[in-house]
């Protein structure tokens, strides 16, 4: 049997506060609910997903470095670091893995400072505003990519 695709899911600062923070924007489901959603979907689809969260930039960079050689793709929601972390941008460029940036909220409908992502140019693509489903759609994309490249 073919080996399972391995995806690292990285959530940045304040995402551990889901269900508590700005529920009108992020919804009432908790971070544990998000983890369970991703893990169940991965299991149903034959994907091995590791779901990580950190409030510190350096730790997120260490996660990204660890993905190299150990994972086939990355899903990252860098939280507010999206808007100013050149260090996370450079880490993503360094490992050069298929990567999808996910935002739960539609950042383009919100404050101006959220309209700019400095990390998205280091990613394959971005999903914003589709709630928790964005993570599942990102998994669909990455697993489709792996299947396509196996065919070629
Ligand atoms: C977010 C959007 C960011 O602007 C914000 O700082 C977050 C969450 C989202 O998932 O919608 O922490 O990345």
Short mmCIF file of N, CA and C and ligand atoms in Angstrom, two decimals:
data_model
loop_
_atom_site.label_atom_id
_atom_site.label_comp_id
_atom_site.label_asym_id
_atom_site.label_seq_id
_atom_site.Cartn_x
_atom_site.Cartn_y
_atom_site.Cartn_z
N UNK A 1 0.84 -1.21 0.00
CA UNK A 1 0.00 0.00 0.00
C UNK A 1 0.87 1.25 0.00
N UNK A 2 0.42 2.26 -0.75
CA UNK A 2 1.20 3.50 -0.81
C UNK A 2 1.24 4.15 0.57
N UNK A 3 2.37 4.84 0.84
CA UNK A 3 2.47 5.53 2.13
C UNK A 3 1.49 6.68 2.20
N UNK A 4 1.00 6.94 3.41
CA UNK A 4 0.07 8.04 3.60
C UNK A 4 0.77 9.37 3.37
N UNK A 5 0.03 10.31 2.78
CA UNK A 5 0.57 11.66 2.64
C UNK A 5 0.63 12.30 4.03
N UNK A 6 1.72 13.02 4.29
CA UNK A 6 1.87 13.65 5.60
C UNK A 6 1.76 15.17 5.47
N UNK A 7 0.81 15.73 6.20
CA UNK A 7 0.59 17.17 6.14
C UNK A 7 0.78 17.76 7.53
N UNK A 8 1.58 18.83 7.59
CA UNK A 8 1.73 19.57 8.85
C UNK A 8 0.79 20.77 8.82
N UNK A 9 -0.04 20.88 9.85
CA UNK A 9 -0.98 22.00 9.95
C UNK A 9 -0.49 22.90 11.09
N UNK A 10 -0.17 24.14 10.75
CA UNK A 10 0.39 25.07 11.74
C UNK A 10 -0.58 26.21 11.98
N UNK A 11 -0.94 26.41 13.22
CA UNK A 11 -1.78 27.53 13.60
C UNK A 11 -0.98 28.49 14.48
N UNK A 12 -1.06 29.76 14.14
CA UNK A 12 -0.28 30.77 14.83
C UNK A 12 -0.98 31.39 16.02
N UNK A 13 -0.53 32.56 16.42
CA UNK A 13 -0.95 33.19 17.66
C UNK A 13 -2.45 33.43 17.77
N UNK A 14 -2.94 33.20 18.96
CA UNK A 14 -4.33 33.46 19.37
C UNK A 14 -5.33 32.47 18.80
N UNK A 15 -4.88 31.54 17.96
CA UNK A 15 -5.84 30.57 17.43
C UNK A 15 -6.23 29.55 18.51
N UNK A 16 -5.41 29.44 19.56
CA UNK A 16 -5.81 28.62 20.72
C UNK A 16 -7.01 29.24 21.44
N UNK A 17 -7.34 30.49 21.12
CA UNK A 17 -8.45 31.19 21.77
C UNK A 17 -9.76 31.08 20.98
N UNK A 18 -9.77 30.23 19.95
CA UNK A 18 -11.00 30.06 19.17
C UNK A 18 -12.14 29.64 20.10
N UNK A 19 -13.32 30.17 19.82
CA UNK A 19 -14.47 29.86 20.67
C UNK A 19 -14.63 30.88 21.79
N UNK A 20 -13.55 31.63 22.07
CA UNK A 20 -13.56 32.65 23.12
C UNK A 20 -13.39 34.02 22.49
N UNK A 21 -12.41 34.12 21.54
CA UNK A 21 -12.09 35.41 20.92
C UNK A 21 -13.08 35.73 19.81
N UNK A 22 -13.53 36.96 19.74
CA UNK A 22 -14.33 37.48 18.63
C UNK A 22 -15.22 36.41 17.96
N UNK A 23 -16.15 35.87 18.74
CA UNK A 23 -16.96 34.75 18.23
C UNK A 23 -17.81 35.15 17.02
N UNK A 24 -18.11 36.45 16.90
CA UNK A 24 -18.86 36.92 15.74
C UNK A 24 -18.06 36.76 14.46
N UNK A 25 -16.74 36.74 14.58
CA UNK A 25 -15.86 36.61 13.40
C UNK A 25 -15.38 35.17 13.23
N UNK A 26 -14.93 34.55 14.34
CA UNK A 26 -14.29 33.23 14.22
C UNK A 26 -15.21 32.06 14.60
N UNK A 27 -16.41 32.38 15.11
CA UNK A 27 -17.35 31.32 15.47
C UNK A 27 -17.17 30.84 16.90
N UNK A 28 -18.07 29.99 17.34
CA UNK A 28 -18.08 29.56 18.75
C UNK A 28 -17.38 28.22 18.97
N UNK A 29 -16.90 27.62 17.90
CA UNK A 29 -16.20 26.35 18.07
C UNK A 29 -14.77 26.59 18.58
N UNK A 30 -14.32 25.67 19.39
CA UNK A 30 -13.02 25.85 20.07
C UNK A 30 -11.86 25.35 19.19
N UNK A 31 -10.65 25.61 19.69
CA UNK A 31 -9.46 25.11 18.99
C UNK A 31 -9.46 23.58 18.99
N UNK A 32 -9.91 22.99 20.10
CA UNK A 32 -9.98 21.51 20.17
C UNK A 32 -10.95 20.98 19.10
N UNK A 33 -12.04 21.73 18.85
CA UNK A 33 -12.99 21.33 17.79
C UNK A 33 -12.30 21.38 16.43
N UNK A 34 -11.50 22.43 16.22
CA UNK A 34 -10.79 22.55 14.93
C UNK A 34 -9.82 21.38 14.76
N UNK A 35 -9.07 21.08 15.82
CA UNK A 35 -8.12 19.96 15.75
C UNK A 35 -8.84 18.67 15.40
N UNK A 36 -9.97 18.42 16.08
CA UNK A 36 -10.72 17.17 15.86
C UNK A 36 -11.25 17.12 14.43
N UNK A 37 -11.76 18.26 13.94
CA UNK A 37 -12.28 18.31 12.57
C UNK A 37 -11.20 17.93 11.56
N UNK A 38 -10.01 18.53 11.73
CA UNK A 38 -8.91 18.27 10.80
C UNK A 38 -8.46 16.81 10.91
N UNK A 39 -8.30 16.33 12.14
CA UNK A 39 -7.81 14.96 12.33
C UNK A 39 -8.80 13.92 11.78
N UNK A 40 -10.10 14.14 12.02
CA UNK A 40 -11.10 13.19 11.50
C UNK A 40 -11.12 13.19 9.98
N UNK A 41 -11.05 14.38 9.39
CA UNK A 41 -11.08 14.48 7.93
C UNK A 41 -9.84 13.80 7.34
N UNK A 42 -8.70 14.02 7.99
CA UNK A 42 -7.46 13.40 7.52
C UNK A 42 -7.60 11.87 7.57
N UNK A 43 -8.09 11.36 8.69
CA UNK A 43 -8.26 9.90 8.84
C UNK A 43 -9.17 9.33 7.77
N UNK A 44 -10.30 10.04 7.53
CA UNK A 44 -11.26 9.55 6.52
C UNK A 44 -10.65 9.53 5.12
N UNK A 45 -9.65 10.40 4.90
CA UNK A 45 -9.10 10.54 3.56
C UNK A 45 -7.69 9.95 3.41
N UNK A 46 -7.30 9.13 4.37
CA UNK A 46 -6.00 8.45 4.27
C UNK A 46 -4.82 9.40 4.33
N UNK A 47 -4.97 10.50 5.06
CA UNK A 47 -3.89 11.48 5.20
C UNK A 47 -3.41 11.44 6.65
N UNK A 48 -2.10 11.63 6.84
CA UNK A 48 -1.58 11.74 8.20
C UNK A 48 -1.37 13.22 8.49
N UNK A 49 -2.19 13.79 9.36
CA UNK A 49 -2.08 15.22 9.66
C UNK A 49 -1.56 15.43 11.07
N UNK A 50 -0.58 16.32 11.20
CA UNK A 50 -0.09 16.72 12.52
C UNK A 50 -0.53 18.16 12.72
N UNK A 51 -1.32 18.40 13.76
CA UNK A 51 -1.88 19.74 13.97
C UNK A 51 -1.14 20.42 15.12
N UNK A 52 -0.52 21.55 14.82
CA UNK A 52 0.33 22.25 15.79
C UNK A 52 -0.16 23.68 15.99
N UNK A 53 0.12 24.23 17.16
CA UNK A 53 -0.24 25.63 17.41
C UNK A 53 0.86 26.27 18.24
N UNK A 54 1.20 27.52 17.92
CA UNK A 54 2.14 28.25 18.76
C UNK A 54 1.82 29.73 18.72
N UNK A 55 2.11 30.38 19.85
CA UNK A 55 1.93 31.83 19.91
C UNK A 55 3.24 32.55 19.64
N UNK A 56 4.31 31.80 19.38
CA UNK A 56 5.59 32.48 19.15
C UNK A 56 6.16 32.22 17.76
N UNK A 57 6.69 33.29 17.22
CA UNK A 57 7.20 33.28 15.84
C UNK A 57 8.31 32.25 15.66
N UNK A 58 9.26 32.23 16.62
CA UNK A 58 10.41 31.32 16.50
C UNK A 58 9.97 29.87 16.47
N UNK A 59 8.99 29.54 17.29
CA UNK A 59 8.53 28.15 17.33
C UNK A 59 7.85 27.78 16.01
N UNK A 60 7.10 28.71 15.44
CA UNK A 60 6.45 28.46 14.14
C UNK A 60 7.53 28.21 13.08
N UNK A 61 8.60 28.99 13.13
CA UNK A 61 9.71 28.81 12.18
C UNK A 61 10.35 27.44 12.38
N UNK A 62 10.53 27.03 13.64
CA UNK A 62 11.08 25.69 13.91
C UNK A 62 10.15 24.59 13.36
N UNK A 63 8.84 24.77 13.50
CA UNK A 63 7.89 23.79 12.93
C UNK A 63 8.11 23.68 11.42
N UNK A 64 8.21 24.84 10.76
CA UNK A 64 8.35 24.86 9.29
C UNK A 64 9.65 24.14 8.89
N UNK A 65 10.73 24.44 9.60
CA UNK A 65 12.02 23.77 9.27
C UNK A 65 11.89 22.26 9.46
N UNK A 66 11.19 21.85 10.51
CA UNK A 66 11.04 20.42 10.78
C UNK A 66 10.22 19.71 9.69
N UNK A 67 9.37 20.48 9.00
CA UNK A 67 8.54 19.87 7.94
C UNK A 67 9.41 19.35 6.79
N UNK A 68 10.56 19.99 6.58
CA UNK A 68 11.42 19.59 5.46
C UNK A 68 11.95 18.17 5.67
N UNK A 69 11.65 17.31 4.71
CA UNK A 69 12.10 15.92 4.80
C UNK A 69 11.17 15.03 5.61
N UNK A 70 10.25 15.65 6.35
CA UNK A 70 9.35 14.86 7.20
C UNK A 70 7.89 14.94 6.79
N UNK A 71 7.54 15.94 6.00
CA UNK A 71 6.14 16.15 5.58
C UNK A 71 6.10 16.44 4.08
N UNK A 72 4.92 16.16 3.50
CA UNK A 72 4.74 16.39 2.06
C UNK A 72 4.15 17.76 1.76
N UNK A 73 3.55 18.37 2.75
CA UNK A 73 2.94 19.68 2.52
C UNK A 73 2.61 20.35 3.84
N UNK A 74 2.35 21.65 3.74
CA UNK A 74 2.06 22.45 4.94
C UNK A 74 0.76 23.20 4.72
N UNK A 75 -0.06 23.26 5.78
CA UNK A 75 -1.19 24.18 5.82
C UNK A 75 -0.87 25.13 6.97
N UNK A 76 -0.89 26.42 6.69
CA UNK A 76 -0.52 27.36 7.75
C UNK A 76 -1.51 28.51 7.86
N UNK A 77 -1.93 28.74 9.10
CA UNK A 77 -2.67 29.96 9.42
C UNK A 77 -1.76 30.74 10.36
N UNK A 78 -1.01 31.71 9.82
CA UNK A 78 -0.03 32.39 10.67
C UNK A 78 -0.65 33.43 11.60
N UNK A 79 -2.00 33.53 11.66
CA UNK A 79 -2.63 34.53 12.52
C UNK A 79 -2.14 35.92 12.12
N UNK A 80 -1.95 36.78 13.10
CA UNK A 80 -1.53 38.16 12.79
C UNK A 80 -0.12 38.22 12.20
N UNK A 81 0.70 37.17 12.39
CA UNK A 81 2.03 37.16 11.76
C UNK A 81 1.94 37.24 10.24
N UNK A 82 0.79 36.80 9.72
CA UNK A 82 0.54 36.89 8.28
C UNK A 82 0.91 38.27 7.74
N UNK A 83 0.60 39.27 8.55
CA UNK A 83 0.65 40.64 8.04
C UNK A 83 2.02 41.30 8.18
N UNK A 84 2.94 40.65 8.92
CA UNK A 84 4.24 41.32 9.08
C UNK A 84 5.44 40.42 9.30
N UNK A 85 5.26 39.08 9.29
CA UNK A 85 6.44 38.24 9.60
C UNK A 85 7.21 37.84 8.34
N UNK A 86 8.24 38.63 8.06
CA UNK A 86 9.14 38.27 6.95
C UNK A 86 9.93 37.02 7.31
N UNK A 87 10.10 36.77 8.61
CA UNK A 87 10.85 35.58 9.04
C UNK A 87 10.07 34.31 8.70
N UNK A 88 8.74 34.34 8.88
CA UNK A 88 7.93 33.17 8.50
C UNK A 88 7.91 33.04 6.98
N UNK A 89 7.81 34.14 6.28
CA UNK A 89 7.91 34.13 4.81
C UNK A 89 9.19 33.42 4.38
N UNK A 90 10.33 33.83 4.96
CA UNK A 90 11.62 33.27 4.56
C UNK A 90 11.72 31.78 4.92
N UNK A 91 11.14 31.40 6.05
CA UNK A 91 11.17 29.98 6.44
C UNK A 91 10.40 29.14 5.42
N UNK A 92 9.24 29.64 4.98
CA UNK A 92 8.43 28.90 4.00
C UNK A 92 9.18 28.79 2.67
N UNK A 93 9.83 29.88 2.26
CA UNK A 93 10.63 29.85 1.03
C UNK A 93 11.77 28.84 1.18
N UNK A 94 12.38 28.80 2.35
CA UNK A 94 13.54 27.91 2.58
C UNK A 94 13.18 26.45 2.38
N UNK A 95 12.03 26.02 2.92
CA UNK A 95 11.71 24.59 2.83
C UNK A 95 11.07 24.23 1.49
N UNK A 96 10.44 25.23 0.86
CA UNK A 96 9.91 25.05 -0.49
C UNK A 96 9.00 23.82 -0.64
N UNK A 97 8.06 23.67 0.30
CA UNK A 97 7.09 22.57 0.22
C UNK A 97 5.76 23.12 -0.29
N UNK A 98 4.92 22.29 -0.92
CA UNK A 98 3.58 22.77 -1.27
C UNK A 98 2.88 23.27 0.00
N UNK A 99 2.43 24.51 -0.04
CA UNK A 99 1.89 25.14 1.17
C UNK A 99 0.63 25.94 0.87
N UNK A 100 -0.38 25.75 1.70
CA UNK A 100 -1.61 26.54 1.56
C UNK A 100 -1.77 27.41 2.81
N UNK A 101 -1.94 28.70 2.60
CA UNK A 101 -2.23 29.62 3.71
C UNK A 101 -3.74 29.66 3.90
N UNK A 102 -4.18 29.49 5.13
CA UNK A 102 -5.61 29.49 5.42
C UNK A 102 -5.94 30.59 6.43
N UNK A 103 -7.02 31.31 6.16
CA UNK A 103 -7.59 32.23 7.15
C UNK A 103 -9.05 31.88 7.35
N UNK A 104 -9.44 31.79 8.59
CA UNK A 104 -10.82 31.44 8.92
C UNK A 104 -11.75 32.57 8.46
N UNK A 105 -11.35 33.79 8.74
CA UNK A 105 -12.16 34.95 8.37
C UNK A 105 -11.75 35.47 6.99
N UNK A 106 -12.63 36.25 6.41
CA UNK A 106 -12.28 36.90 5.15
C UNK A 106 -11.51 38.19 5.47
N UNK A 107 -10.20 38.04 5.47
CA UNK A 107 -9.32 39.15 5.88
C UNK A 107 -9.51 40.39 4.99
N UNK A 108 -9.99 40.18 3.77
CA UNK A 108 -10.15 41.29 2.81
C UNK A 108 -11.38 42.15 3.10
N UNK A 109 -12.27 41.64 3.98
CA UNK A 109 -13.46 42.39 4.37
C UNK A 109 -13.22 43.13 5.68
N UNK A 110 -12.05 42.95 6.26
CA UNK A 110 -11.79 43.46 7.61
C UNK A 110 -10.85 44.67 7.56
N UNK A 111 -10.22 44.98 8.69
CA UNK A 111 -9.37 46.18 8.75
C UNK A 111 -8.31 46.14 7.65
N UNK A 112 -7.91 47.32 7.24
CA UNK A 112 -6.93 47.46 6.16
C UNK A 112 -5.62 46.68 6.42
N UNK A 113 -5.17 46.67 7.69
CA UNK A 113 -3.88 46.01 7.95
C UNK A 113 -3.93 44.52 7.67
N UNK A 114 -5.16 43.96 7.61
CA UNK A 114 -5.29 42.52 7.33
C UNK A 114 -5.33 42.22 5.84
N UNK A 115 -5.38 43.26 5.01
CA UNK A 115 -5.49 43.03 3.56
C UNK A 115 -4.18 42.56 2.96
N UNK A 116 -3.09 42.83 3.68
CA UNK A 116 -1.78 42.47 3.15
C UNK A 116 -1.27 41.21 3.84
N UNK A 117 -0.90 40.21 3.05
CA UNK A 117 -0.24 39.03 3.60
C UNK A 117 1.19 39.03 3.09
N UNK A 118 2.16 39.07 3.99
CA UNK A 118 3.56 38.97 3.56
C UNK A 118 3.98 37.51 3.43
N UNK A 119 3.16 36.60 3.97
CA UNK A 119 3.50 35.17 3.92
C UNK A 119 2.90 34.47 2.69
N UNK A 120 1.78 34.99 2.18
CA UNK A 120 1.13 34.33 1.03
C UNK A 120 2.04 34.20 -0.21
N UNK A 121 2.91 35.18 -0.50
CA UNK A 121 3.78 35.01 -1.67
C UNK A 121 4.76 33.84 -1.53
N UNK A 122 4.92 33.33 -0.31
CA UNK A 122 5.79 32.17 -0.10
C UNK A 122 4.99 30.86 -0.14
N UNK A 123 3.67 30.97 -0.42
CA UNK A 123 2.79 29.79 -0.42
C UNK A 123 2.34 29.47 -1.84
N UNK A 124 1.82 28.26 -2.01
CA UNK A 124 1.26 27.87 -3.30
C UNK A 124 -0.02 28.66 -3.55
N UNK A 125 -0.84 28.79 -2.51
CA UNK A 125 -2.09 29.52 -2.64
C UNK A 125 -2.66 29.86 -1.28
N UNK A 126 -3.82 30.52 -1.32
CA UNK A 126 -4.42 31.01 -0.07
C UNK A 126 -5.92 30.76 -0.09
N UNK A 127 -6.48 30.42 1.06
CA UNK A 127 -7.94 30.29 1.22
C UNK A 127 -8.32 31.20 2.38
N UNK A 128 -9.28 32.09 2.15
CA UNK A 128 -9.68 33.00 3.23
C UNK A 128 -11.20 33.11 3.27
N UNK A 129 -11.75 33.14 4.48
CA UNK A 129 -13.16 33.47 4.66
C UNK A 129 -14.11 32.29 4.60
N UNK A 130 -13.60 31.07 4.55
CA UNK A 130 -14.48 29.90 4.44
C UNK A 130 -14.58 29.15 5.76
N UNK A 131 -14.21 29.83 6.85
CA UNK A 131 -14.31 29.22 8.17
C UNK A 131 -13.37 28.03 8.31
N UNK A 132 -13.72 27.10 9.21
CA UNK A 132 -12.87 25.93 9.45
C UNK A 132 -12.75 25.07 8.18
N UNK A 133 -13.76 25.15 7.32
CA UNK A 133 -13.73 24.33 6.08
C UNK A 133 -12.50 24.62 5.23
N UNK A 134 -11.96 25.83 5.38
CA UNK A 134 -10.76 26.18 4.60
C UNK A 134 -9.63 25.17 4.79
N UNK A 135 -9.49 24.67 6.02
CA UNK A 135 -8.41 23.70 6.29
C UNK A 135 -8.66 22.39 5.54
N UNK A 136 -9.94 22.01 5.44
CA UNK A 136 -10.28 20.74 4.77
C UNK A 136 -10.07 20.88 3.26
N UNK A 137 -10.44 22.05 2.74
CA UNK A 137 -10.25 22.29 1.31
C UNK A 137 -8.75 22.32 0.98
N UNK A 138 -7.98 22.88 1.89
CA UNK A 138 -6.52 22.91 1.68
C UNK A 138 -5.96 21.48 1.66
N UNK A 139 -6.51 20.61 2.54
CA UNK A 139 -6.07 19.21 2.53
C UNK A 139 -6.43 18.52 1.22
N UNK A 140 -7.65 18.81 0.72
CA UNK A 140 -8.06 18.25 -0.58
C UNK A 140 -7.07 18.66 -1.66
N UNK A 141 -6.71 19.94 -1.66
CA UNK A 141 -5.79 20.44 -2.68
C UNK A 141 -4.45 19.72 -2.58
N UNK A 142 -3.87 19.68 -1.37
CA UNK A 142 -2.54 19.09 -1.22
C UNK A 142 -2.55 17.61 -1.55
N UNK A 143 -3.62 16.89 -1.19
CA UNK A 143 -3.63 15.45 -1.50
C UNK A 143 -3.83 15.24 -3.00
N UNK A 144 -4.59 16.12 -3.65
CA UNK A 144 -4.74 16.05 -5.11
C UNK A 144 -3.43 16.30 -5.82
N UNK A 145 -2.67 17.24 -5.30
CA UNK A 145 -1.36 17.55 -5.87
C UNK A 145 -0.44 16.33 -5.80
N UNK A 146 -0.45 15.65 -4.64
CA UNK A 146 0.41 14.48 -4.45
C UNK A 146 0.03 13.39 -5.44
N UNK A 147 -1.29 13.21 -5.65
CA UNK A 147 -1.76 12.19 -6.59
C UNK A 147 -1.33 12.56 -8.00
N UNK A 148 -1.49 13.85 -8.35
CA UNK A 148 -1.10 14.30 -9.70
C UNK A 148 0.38 14.07 -9.97
N UNK A 149 1.23 14.44 -8.96
CA UNK A 149 2.66 14.31 -9.21
C UNK A 149 3.07 12.85 -9.26
N UNK A 150 2.33 11.96 -8.57
CA UNK A 150 2.65 10.53 -8.65
C UNK A 150 2.33 9.99 -10.05
N UNK A 151 1.32 10.60 -10.68
CA UNK A 151 0.92 10.16 -12.04
C UNK A 151 1.93 10.60 -13.08
N UNK A 152 2.53 11.79 -12.86
CA UNK A 152 3.43 12.35 -13.89
C UNK A 152 4.81 11.72 -13.85
C1 LIG B 1 -6.73 35.05 10.91
C2 LIG B 1 -6.81 36.48 10.41
C3 LIG B 1 -5.71 37.35 11.01
O1 LIG B 1 -5.80 38.68 10.54
C4 LIG B 1 -5.83 37.35 12.52
O2 LIG B 1 -4.78 38.10 13.10
C5 LIG B 1 -5.91 36.00 13.12
C6 LIG B 1 -6.73 34.98 12.43
C7 LIG B 1 -7.89 34.18 10.40
O3 LIG B 1 -7.79 32.96 10.52
O4 LIG B 1 -8.91 34.70 9.92
O5 LIG B 1 -5.39 35.73 14.19
O6 LIG B 1 -5.52 34.47 10.45
#
